[in-house]
Amino acid sequence: MPPRTTTSIPVASRIGGFVYAIRNIVAEAKRVEAAGTQVRYLNIGDPITFGFQTPPHLVEAVERALADGHNGYAPSVGIAAAREAVADECARRGMPLSADRVILTSGTSEGIELALTALAEAGDEVLVPVPTYPLYTAVLAKIGARAVFYRTDASRGWLPDLDHVRSLITPATRALVAIDPNNPTGAVYPPDVRRALVDLAEEHGIPLLADEVYADLAFDGPVKAIAMHNPDAPVITFSSLSKAYLAPGWRAGWMAVGRTERLDDVLAAVKKLADGRLCATGPMEYAITAALNGDRTHQDAFRTALRTRAELTTSRLRAIEGISVVAPTAAFYAMPKVSLPPGVTDEDYVLGLLRATGVLCVYGSGFGAKPADGFFRIVFLASPDDLGSIYDDIGRFTATFLSDRGA
Ligand SMILES: Cc1ncc(COP(=O)(O)O)c(C=O)c1O
């Protein structure tokens, strides 16, 4: 036997930039749990873990696909019927396009990764909102491209600062990301802001990557596609069954590339990349057809449940001395701010809260916010009773935390 080396095997330096705080923070939660404190996980936006259920007709569609033997590789772009269903849905939402421009993906996540990989070289720039959904920065780090943050502003309901977006466009800009409705802020952008983002994409020839995974979960009802403001602008939309159809584990998603021929090369590049990973999850693609062509009444009940929880979250957090929050109008996230004394970070606060109470949130800097700004994200999918006791704990902890630090 040759002598055994003892040095650890090196990993690629790009891994250093691949940070996904929403899951990374779980390691600390496990330590807290091992030490005997029950952890209440408010870090991941998964409705299933809080008792919401996948609509039965979607489960049946997958069961039928499995029983009918659809267990081989699907086409790399996805099965034809589901691509048609996505194209029809895009048209209903104001973004008419042919099914040939739809690619089924392993969740919205894979669509984001395929698009960014097809668009950005190492060193290129992609405009990303801050706070952001952290997959964007993580994937860009992997590619070696640069996330350039544009402000969304809590004092203006978390709307994008359009002048800031405009000022950041350079010859190296390859894409503009918009998350509407938004995670982590729960904001829904008004028509003038949406139109301005589409106009910027059109004017500068920069693809707008429209993350619309929460489009059906605005409390006032489904939001149309951002591309409705100009279906000929370079817009690529992304969504999935994860949130509005309550099936996150299925990894059943799609991307649809706007009909402008300026995006034809990007579409071809994405298809090339999709060939390399063979296909998305085949049997689950049958549920996409069932979801988009079928009964959606579960969404009415889900939106009502979310609105109740959002209102509770807003009123209870606003009643805590030192905490402010913009009322969410969609999805299941709130991004409150705690006024921290100098030298204290959002991570100090969130880890302190976890260790003292077992309540696990994610610090705002995990979404690109400044650590001193004191933002943190709460997933408010728990029952109103559970949320009530969680907000009691947050109130007690915050009072002690701030007074211990002389705030
Ligand atoms: C804004 C946003 N985009 C994408 C995703 C990923 O969703 P999927 O499960 O469809 O990959 C999430 C999940 O939380 C999200 O919040």
Tab-separated table of C-alpha atoms and ligand atoms in Angstrom:
chain	number	residue	atom	x	y	z
A	1	MET	CA	0.000	0.000	0.000
A	2	PRO	CA	1.350	3.456	-0.840
A	3	PRO	CA	1.775	5.830	2.128
A	4	ARG	CA	-1.405	7.670	3.012
A	5	THR	CA	-1.419	11.474	2.715
A	6	THR	CA	-2.986	13.355	5.593
A	7	THR	CA	-3.679	16.751	4.080
A	8	SER	CA	-7.332	17.334	3.257
A	9	ILE	CA	-8.417	17.332	-0.374
A	10	PRO	CA	-8.764	20.933	-1.616
A	11	VAL	CA	-12.102	22.252	-2.884
A	12	ALA	CA	-12.557	24.810	-5.635
A	13	SER	CA	-12.271	28.401	-4.450
A	14	ARG	CA	-15.666	29.234	-6.003
A	15	ILE	CA	-17.338	27.326	-3.166
A	16	GLY	CA	-16.290	30.131	-0.815
A	17	GLY	CA	-18.735	32.463	-2.541
A	18	PHE	CA	-21.596	29.974	-2.646
A	19	VAL	CA	-23.536	31.003	0.437
A	20	TYR	CA	-27.153	30.086	1.132
A	21	ALA	CA	-27.906	31.357	4.631
A	22	ILE	CA	-31.441	29.907	4.698
A	23	ARG	CA	-29.994	26.409	4.995
A	24	ASN	CA	-26.514	27.257	6.318
A	25	ILE	CA	-28.014	28.500	9.583
A	26	VAL	CA	-29.583	25.084	10.257
A	27	ALA	CA	-26.220	23.753	11.522
A	28	GLU	CA	-26.451	26.119	14.501
A	29	ALA	CA	-30.114	25.173	15.038
A	30	LYS	CA	-29.110	21.498	15.248
A	31	ARG	CA	-26.548	22.349	17.966
A	32	VAL	CA	-29.216	24.239	19.899
A	33	GLU	CA	-31.553	21.266	19.534
A	34	ALA	CA	-28.867	18.829	20.672
A	35	ALA	CA	-28.414	20.980	23.775
A	36	GLY	CA	-32.085	20.402	24.638
A	37	THR	CA	-33.981	23.429	23.270
A	38	GLN	CA	-36.870	22.763	20.898
A	39	VAL	CA	-36.293	24.693	17.674
A	40	ARG	CA	-39.136	26.341	15.773
A	41	TYR	CA	-37.960	26.500	12.179
A	42	LEU	CA	-39.046	29.754	10.562
A	43	ASN	CA	-36.170	29.715	8.095
A	44	ILE	CA	-37.485	27.845	5.041
A	45	GLY	CA	-40.537	28.729	2.988
A	46	ASP	CA	-42.021	25.235	2.820
A	47	PRO	CA	-45.788	25.198	3.424
A	48	ILE	CA	-45.854	21.398	3.710
A	49	THR	CA	-43.830	21.366	6.923
A	50	PHE	CA	-46.523	23.587	8.471
A	51	GLY	CA	-49.430	21.291	7.597
A	52	PHE	CA	-50.594	22.753	4.258
A	53	GLN	CA	-51.353	19.977	1.793
A	54	THR	CA	-50.689	19.344	-1.873
A	55	PRO	CA	-54.030	19.356	-3.768
A	56	PRO	CA	-55.171	15.731	-4.237
A	57	HIS	CA	-55.658	16.040	-8.003
A	58	LEU	CA	-51.955	16.817	-8.366
A	59	VAL	CA	-50.947	13.817	-6.268
A	60	GLU	CA	-53.268	11.672	-8.406
A	61	ALA	CA	-51.676	12.989	-11.605
A	62	VAL	CA	-48.227	11.942	-10.397
A	63	GLU	CA	-49.488	8.560	-9.132
A	64	ARG	CA	-51.113	7.928	-12.489
A	65	ALA	CA	-47.915	8.877	-14.328
A	66	LEU	CA	-45.915	6.463	-12.169
A	67	ALA	CA	-48.459	3.651	-12.615
A	68	ASP	CA	-48.649	4.274	-16.362
A	69	GLY	CA	-44.927	3.702	-16.622
A	70	HIS	CA	-43.701	7.256	-17.230
A	71	ASN	CA	-40.556	6.468	-15.304
A	72	GLY	CA	-37.968	6.846	-18.035
A	73	TYR	CA	-36.108	10.011	-18.957
A	74	ALA	CA	-38.445	12.736	-20.136
A	75	PRO	CA	-37.385	14.966	-23.059
A	76	SER	CA	-34.756	17.413	-21.800
A	77	VAL	CA	-37.100	20.357	-22.401
A	78	GLY	CA	-39.994	18.512	-20.717
A	79	ILE	CA	-43.123	16.686	-21.884
A	80	ALA	CA	-45.115	18.375	-24.632
A	81	ALA	CA	-48.447	18.565	-22.764
A	82	ALA	CA	-46.919	20.389	-19.794
A	83	ARG	CA	-45.025	22.793	-22.042
A	84	GLU	CA	-48.301	23.586	-23.798
A	85	ALA	CA	-49.981	24.123	-20.420
A	86	VAL	CA	-47.222	26.549	-19.367
A	87	ALA	CA	-47.462	28.437	-22.678
A	88	ASP	CA	-51.258	28.727	-22.242
A	89	GLU	CA	-50.758	29.952	-18.665
A	90	CYS	CA	-48.209	32.533	-19.847
A	91	ALA	CA	-50.707	33.764	-22.454
A	92	ARG	CA	-53.461	34.045	-19.810
A	93	ARG	CA	-51.032	36.048	-17.678
A	94	GLY	CA	-50.301	38.462	-20.548
A	95	MET	CA	-47.113	36.921	-21.953
A	96	PRO	CA	-48.092	35.099	-25.158
A	97	LEU	CA	-45.419	32.725	-26.467
A	98	SER	CA	-45.158	29.353	-28.175
A	99	ALA	CA	-44.655	26.125	-26.230
A	100	ASP	CA	-41.317	25.744	-27.998
A	101	ARG	CA	-40.047	28.581	-25.757
A	102	VAL	CA	-40.917	26.719	-22.531
A	103	ILE	CA	-38.415	24.495	-20.726
A	104	LEU	CA	-39.420	22.387	-17.751
A	105	THR	CA	-36.897	22.591	-14.936
A	106	SER	CA	-36.160	21.138	-11.506
A	107	GLY	CA	-37.959	23.940	-9.722
A	108	THR	CA	-37.605	27.640	-10.344
A	109	SER	CA	-34.092	27.164	-8.988
A	110	GLU	CA	-32.829	25.213	-11.967
A	111	GLY	CA	-34.354	27.719	-14.388
A	112	ILE	CA	-32.479	30.511	-12.637
A	113	GLU	CA	-29.239	28.574	-12.832
A	114	LEU	CA	-29.726	27.673	-16.515
A	115	ALA	CA	-30.519	31.273	-17.457
A	116	LEU	CA	-27.621	32.807	-15.544
A	117	THR	CA	-25.223	30.189	-16.915
A	118	ALA	CA	-26.402	30.883	-20.457
A	119	LEU	CA	-26.132	34.656	-20.052
A	120	ALA	CA	-23.148	35.603	-17.920
A	121	GLU	CA	-19.426	35.082	-18.433
A	122	ALA	CA	-16.957	35.250	-15.564
A	123	GLY	CA	-16.569	38.936	-14.683
A	124	ASP	CA	-19.941	39.961	-16.159
A	125	GLU	CA	-22.502	41.809	-14.057
A	126	VAL	CA	-26.072	40.915	-13.170
A	127	LEU	CA	-28.340	43.415	-11.408
A	128	VAL	CA	-29.941	41.806	-8.380
A	129	PRO	CA	-32.288	43.382	-5.824
A	130	VAL	CA	-31.133	43.769	-2.249
A	131	PRO	CA	-32.394	42.209	-0.092
A	132	THR	CA	-32.364	39.282	-2.500
A	133	TYR	CA	-33.305	35.646	-2.705
A	134	PRO	CA	-29.815	34.234	-2.101
A	135	LEU	CA	-29.746	31.689	-4.923
A	136	TYR	CA	-28.962	34.520	-7.344
A	137	THR	CA	-25.774	35.567	-5.586
A	138	ALA	CA	-24.794	31.944	-4.946
A	139	VAL	CA	-25.120	30.929	-8.617
A	140	LEU	CA	-23.331	34.071	-9.787
A	141	ALA	CA	-20.478	33.268	-7.415
A	142	LYS	CA	-20.285	29.801	-8.940
A	143	ILE	CA	-20.151	31.208	-12.467
A	144	GLY	CA	-17.600	33.829	-11.412
A	145	ALA	CA	-19.943	36.655	-12.463
A	146	ARG	CA	-20.706	39.622	-10.255
A	147	ALA	CA	-24.002	40.367	-8.504
A	148	VAL	CA	-24.486	44.126	-8.549
A	149	PHE	CA	-27.093	45.060	-5.948
A	150	TYR	CA	-29.820	47.570	-6.615
A	151	ARG	CA	-31.705	48.965	-3.635
A	152	THR	CA	-35.221	48.089	-2.714
A	153	ASP	CA	-36.343	50.452	-0.073
A	154	ALA	CA	-38.144	49.539	3.169
A	155	SER	CA	-39.232	53.129	3.653
A	156	ARG	CA	-41.072	52.911	0.290
A	157	GLY	CA	-42.726	49.524	0.827
A	158	TRP	CA	-39.649	47.647	-0.399
A	159	LEU	CA	-40.029	48.941	-3.974
A	160	PRO	CA	-36.994	48.967	-6.260
A	161	ASP	CA	-35.130	52.271	-6.490
A	162	LEU	CA	-35.405	52.683	-10.257
A	163	ASP	CA	-32.860	55.510	-10.453
A	164	HIS	CA	-30.394	53.261	-8.688
A	165	VAL	CA	-31.092	50.410	-11.125
A	166	ARG	CA	-30.554	52.779	-14.052
A	167	SER	CA	-27.301	54.117	-12.596
A	168	LEU	CA	-25.853	50.606	-12.294
A	169	ILE	CA	-26.293	49.574	-15.936
A	170	THR	CA	-22.909	49.248	-17.665
A	171	PRO	CA	-21.628	47.544	-20.836
A	172	ALA	CA	-20.901	44.509	-18.604
A	173	THR	CA	-24.544	44.148	-17.479
A	174	ARG	CA	-25.943	40.846	-18.738
A	175	ALA	CA	-29.295	40.612	-16.933
A	176	LEU	CA	-31.651	42.364	-14.552
A	177	VAL	CA	-33.386	40.233	-11.903
A	178	ALA	CA	-36.848	41.156	-10.569
A	179	ILE	CA	-38.565	39.092	-7.872
A	180	ASP	CA	-42.233	40.090	-7.851
A	181	PRO	CA	-44.026	39.239	-5.598
A	182	ASN	CA	-40.936	39.266	-3.480
A	183	ASN	CA	-39.072	36.967	-1.185
A	184	PRO	CA	-37.767	38.023	1.344
A	185	THR	CA	-39.879	41.195	1.691
A	186	GLY	CA	-43.430	40.100	0.792
A	187	ALA	CA	-43.785	43.144	-1.504
A	188	VAL	CA	-45.907	43.271	-4.676
A	189	TYR	CA	-44.717	45.875	-7.174
A	190	PRO	CA	-47.269	48.358	-8.586
A	191	PRO	CA	-47.835	48.609	-12.369
A	192	ASP	CA	-45.671	51.722	-12.854
A	193	VAL	CA	-42.638	50.045	-11.267
A	194	ARG	CA	-43.186	46.841	-13.233
A	195	ARG	CA	-43.513	48.775	-16.467
A	196	ALA	CA	-40.343	50.758	-15.711
A	197	LEU	CA	-38.366	47.540	-15.187
A	198	VAL	CA	-39.631	46.122	-18.491
A	199	ASP	CA	-38.854	49.426	-20.234
A	200	LEU	CA	-35.288	49.340	-18.902
A	201	ALA	CA	-34.847	45.810	-20.259
A	202	GLU	CA	-36.259	46.860	-23.625
A	203	GLU	CA	-34.293	50.086	-23.865
A	204	HIS	CA	-30.923	48.570	-22.952
A	205	GLY	CA	-31.440	45.135	-24.532
A	206	ILE	CA	-30.815	43.494	-21.176
A	207	PRO	CA	-32.883	40.384	-20.374
A	208	LEU	CA	-35.238	40.830	-17.447
A	209	LEU	CA	-35.202	37.632	-15.380
A	210	ALA	CA	-38.669	37.648	-13.833
A	211	ASP	CA	-38.921	35.393	-10.793
A	212	GLU	CA	-42.697	34.976	-10.581
A	213	VAL	CA	-42.881	31.943	-8.307
A	214	TYR	CA	-45.209	33.826	-5.903
A	215	ALA	CA	-47.441	35.350	-8.630
A	216	ASP	CA	-50.541	33.464	-7.448
A	217	LEU	CA	-49.921	34.228	-3.781
A	218	ALA	CA	-50.549	37.975	-3.665
A	219	PHE	CA	-53.263	38.372	-1.035
A	220	ASP	CA	-55.449	40.443	-3.373
A	221	GLY	CA	-55.316	37.739	-6.065
A	222	PRO	CA	-52.931	36.489	-8.755
A	223	VAL	CA	-50.517	38.972	-10.300
A	224	LYS	CA	-50.129	39.005	-14.096
A	225	ALA	CA	-46.779	38.395	-15.802
A	226	ILE	CA	-44.456	41.403	-15.671
A	227	ALA	CA	-43.994	40.863	-19.432
A	228	MET	CA	-47.634	41.876	-19.986
A	229	HIS	CA	-46.348	45.459	-20.070
A	230	ASN	CA	-44.523	44.620	-23.290
A	231	PRO	CA	-44.655	40.999	-24.510
A	232	ASP	CA	-41.957	41.825	-27.080
A	233	ALA	CA	-39.411	42.969	-24.479
A	234	PRO	CA	-36.594	40.570	-23.579
A	235	VAL	CA	-38.174	38.895	-20.543
A	236	ILE	CA	-37.650	35.359	-19.229
A	237	THR	CA	-40.135	34.206	-16.597
A	238	PHE	CA	-39.626	31.476	-13.982
A	239	SER	CA	-42.056	29.600	-11.751
A	240	SER	CA	-42.937	26.201	-10.327
A	241	LEU	CA	-45.414	24.067	-8.409
A	242	SER	CA	-43.423	24.656	-5.204
A	243	LYS	CA	-45.360	27.504	-3.614
A	244	ALA	CA	-48.794	28.194	-5.135
A	245	TYR	CA	-49.383	24.484	-5.801
A	246	LEU	CA	-47.904	23.272	-2.529
A	247	ALA	CA	-45.469	20.731	-3.952
A	248	PRO	CA	-41.952	22.032	-3.263
A	249	GLY	CA	-40.344	18.611	-2.962
A	250	TRP	CA	-41.376	17.587	-6.445
A	251	ARG	CA	-38.970	20.046	-8.044
A	252	ALA	CA	-41.485	20.676	-10.833
A	253	GLY	CA	-40.781	24.038	-12.415
A	254	TRP	CA	-40.532	25.875	-15.700
A	255	MET	CA	-39.005	28.810	-17.478
A	256	ALA	CA	-40.519	30.568	-20.466
A	257	VAL	CA	-38.441	32.698	-22.799
A	258	GLY	CA	-40.188	35.796	-24.185
A	259	ARG	CA	-41.169	35.725	-27.861
A	260	THR	CA	-38.691	38.349	-29.094
A	261	GLU	CA	-36.206	36.882	-31.539
A	262	ARG	CA	-33.479	38.727	-29.613
A	263	LEU	CA	-33.769	35.885	-27.108
A	264	ASP	CA	-33.483	33.062	-29.679
A	265	ASP	CA	-29.778	32.457	-29.016
A	266	VAL	CA	-30.382	32.452	-25.258
A	267	LEU	CA	-33.205	29.944	-25.733
A	268	ALA	CA	-30.913	27.705	-27.805
A	269	ALA	CA	-28.168	27.985	-25.170
A	270	VAL	CA	-30.553	27.055	-22.360
A	271	LYS	CA	-31.776	24.038	-24.350
A	272	LYS	CA	-28.167	22.972	-24.880
A	273	LEU	CA	-27.499	23.189	-21.136
A	274	ALA	CA	-30.772	21.357	-20.424
A	275	ASP	CA	-29.665	18.482	-22.686
A	276	GLY	CA	-26.650	17.983	-20.444
A	277	ARG	CA	-28.724	17.322	-17.352
A	278	LEU	CA	-31.024	14.921	-19.274
A	279	CYS	CA	-34.384	16.049	-17.869
A	280	ALA	CA	-36.283	17.462	-14.914
A	281	THR	CA	-38.301	15.109	-12.662
A	282	GLY	CA	-40.380	13.217	-15.280
A	283	PRO	CA	-43.468	11.930	-13.419
A	284	MET	CA	-43.979	15.302	-11.729
A	285	GLU	CA	-44.251	16.996	-15.101
A	286	TYR	CA	-47.668	15.349	-15.412
A	287	ALA	CA	-48.789	17.358	-12.391
A	288	ILE	CA	-47.893	20.616	-14.163
A	289	THR	CA	-50.593	19.943	-16.747
A	290	ALA	CA	-53.070	19.000	-14.003
A	291	ALA	CA	-52.192	22.124	-12.003
A	292	LEU	CA	-52.331	24.724	-14.744
A	293	ASN	CA	-55.379	23.274	-16.523
A	294	GLY	CA	-57.252	22.203	-13.393
A	295	ASP	CA	-59.011	23.364	-10.266
A	296	ARG	CA	-57.248	26.127	-8.288
A	297	THR	CA	-59.680	26.662	-5.459
A	298	HIS	CA	-57.020	25.564	-2.954
A	299	GLN	CA	-55.305	28.880	-3.734
A	300	ASP	CA	-58.239	30.912	-2.378
A	301	ALA	CA	-57.980	29.147	0.973
A	302	PHE	CA	-54.193	29.424	0.979
A	303	ARG	CA	-54.222	33.169	0.242
A	304	THR	CA	-56.762	33.725	3.019
A	305	ALA	CA	-54.609	31.768	5.484
A	306	LEU	CA	-51.556	33.759	4.437
A	307	ARG	CA	-53.293	37.111	4.768
A	308	THR	CA	-54.421	36.230	8.313
A	309	ARG	CA	-50.872	35.280	9.274
A	310	ALA	CA	-49.388	38.367	7.605
A	311	GLU	CA	-51.754	40.668	9.518
A	312	LEU	CA	-50.981	38.931	12.793
A	313	THR	CA	-47.254	39.149	12.061
A	314	THR	CA	-47.417	42.850	11.243
A	315	SER	CA	-49.481	43.869	14.264
A	316	ARG	CA	-47.584	41.728	16.782
A	317	LEU	CA	-44.123	42.767	15.547
A	318	ARG	CA	-45.049	46.457	15.407
A	319	ALA	CA	-46.093	46.234	19.047
A	320	ILE	CA	-42.528	45.263	20.054
A	321	GLU	CA	-40.350	48.187	21.146
A	322	GLY	CA	-37.385	48.486	18.748
A	323	ILE	CA	-38.950	46.513	15.855
A	324	SER	CA	-40.534	47.910	12.692
A	325	VAL	CA	-41.906	45.998	9.705
A	326	VAL	CA	-43.403	46.700	6.300
A	327	ALA	CA	-46.716	44.837	6.020
A	328	PRO	CA	-46.299	41.952	3.525
A	329	THR	CA	-48.872	41.827	0.717
A	330	ALA	CA	-47.928	38.438	-0.757
A	331	ALA	CA	-46.291	35.084	-0.011
A	332	PHE	CA	-45.246	34.004	3.487
A	333	TYR	CA	-42.331	36.212	4.408
A	334	ALA	CA	-41.821	39.355	6.448
A	335	MET	CA	-38.585	41.305	6.740
A	336	PRO	CA	-38.708	43.163	10.074
A	337	LYS	CA	-35.968	45.473	11.313
A	338	VAL	CA	-34.662	45.665	14.843
A	339	SER	CA	-32.889	48.901	15.784
A	340	LEU	CA	-29.493	47.623	16.836
A	341	PRO	CA	-26.986	49.594	18.877
A	342	PRO	CA	-23.612	50.307	17.200
A	343	GLY	CA	-21.323	47.299	16.829
A	344	VAL	CA	-24.121	44.719	16.969
A	345	THR	CA	-25.095	42.747	13.849
A	346	ASP	CA	-28.264	41.118	12.562
A	347	GLU	CA	-26.510	37.764	12.984
A	348	ASP	CA	-25.813	38.498	16.692
A	349	TYR	CA	-29.527	39.175	17.142
A	350	VAL	CA	-30.772	36.131	15.182
A	351	LEU	CA	-28.340	33.698	16.800
A	352	GLY	CA	-29.138	35.165	20.217
A	353	LEU	CA	-32.851	34.662	19.532
A	354	LEU	CA	-32.237	31.079	18.426
A	355	ARG	CA	-30.153	30.186	21.476
A	356	ALA	CA	-32.469	31.871	23.957
A	357	THR	CA	-35.859	30.817	22.551
A	358	GLY	CA	-35.361	28.175	19.831
A	359	VAL	CA	-36.962	30.506	17.253
A	360	LEU	CA	-34.995	30.231	14.014
A	361	CYS	CA	-35.166	33.161	11.565
A	362	VAL	CA	-32.584	34.188	8.973
A	363	TYR	CA	-30.438	37.319	9.374
A	364	GLY	CA	-30.923	40.008	6.725
A	365	SER	CA	-27.262	39.898	5.710
A	366	GLY	CA	-28.001	36.370	4.403
A	367	PHE	CA	-30.094	38.217	1.784
A	368	GLY	CA	-27.448	40.872	1.115
A	369	ALA	CA	-28.645	43.495	3.651
A	370	LYS	CA	-26.066	45.373	5.737
A	371	PRO	CA	-25.389	43.515	9.021
A	372	ALA	CA	-25.772	46.706	11.089
A	373	ASP	CA	-29.207	47.460	9.607
A	374	GLY	CA	-30.809	44.807	11.785
A	375	PHE	CA	-33.108	43.137	9.247
A	376	PHE	CA	-34.204	39.533	9.680
A	377	ARG	CA	-36.627	37.342	7.774
A	378	ILE	CA	-39.531	35.463	9.273
A	379	VAL	CA	-41.451	32.702	7.493
A	380	PHE	CA	-44.984	33.073	8.889
A	381	LEU	CA	-46.512	29.761	7.779
A	382	ALA	CA	-47.007	28.431	11.330
A	383	SER	CA	-50.538	28.395	12.784
A	384	PRO	CA	-51.782	31.698	14.258
A	385	ASP	CA	-51.556	30.142	17.751
A	386	ASP	CA	-47.953	29.086	17.238
A	387	LEU	CA	-47.127	32.456	15.725
A	388	GLY	CA	-48.678	34.149	18.751
A	389	SER	CA	-46.337	32.354	21.139
A	390	ILE	CA	-43.370	32.887	18.800
A	391	TYR	CA	-44.041	36.651	18.784
A	392	ASP	CA	-44.347	36.591	22.614
A	393	ASP	CA	-40.860	35.032	22.693
A	394	ILE	CA	-39.454	37.496	20.163
A	395	GLY	CA	-40.866	40.378	22.230
A	396	ARG	CA	-39.343	39.157	25.502
A	397	PHE	CA	-36.009	38.325	23.888
A	398	THR	CA	-35.764	41.667	22.050
A	399	ALA	CA	-36.392	43.658	25.234
A	400	THR	CA	-33.610	41.797	27.055
A	401	PHE	CA	-31.230	41.817	24.087
A	402	LEU	CA	-31.537	45.551	23.545
A	403	SER	CA	-31.417	46.527	27.224
A	404	ASP	CA	-28.340	44.288	27.835
A	405	ARG	CA	-26.597	46.244	25.094
A	406	GLY	CA	-27.646	49.618	26.408
A	407	ALA	CA	-29.990	50.363	23.511
B	1	LIG	C1	-37.891	34.076	-4.954
B	1	LIG	C2	-37.681	32.604	-5.068
B	1	LIG	N1	-37.241	32.098	-6.224
B	1	LIG	C3	-37.025	30.794	-6.381
B	1	LIG	C4	-37.246	29.899	-5.333
B	1	LIG	C5	-36.979	28.447	-5.564
B	1	LIG	O1	-38.166	27.776	-5.743
B	1	LIG	P1	-38.280	26.335	-6.375
B	1	LIG	O2	-38.706	25.419	-5.293
B	1	LIG	O3	-39.321	26.484	-7.443
B	1	LIG	O4	-36.946	25.977	-6.931
B	1	LIG	C6	-37.700	30.363	-4.111
B	1	LIG	C7	-37.884	29.450	-2.970
B	1	LIG	O5	-38.065	29.834	-1.847
B	1	LIG	C8	-37.925	31.760	-3.978
B	1	LIG	O6	-38.354	32.272	-2.819
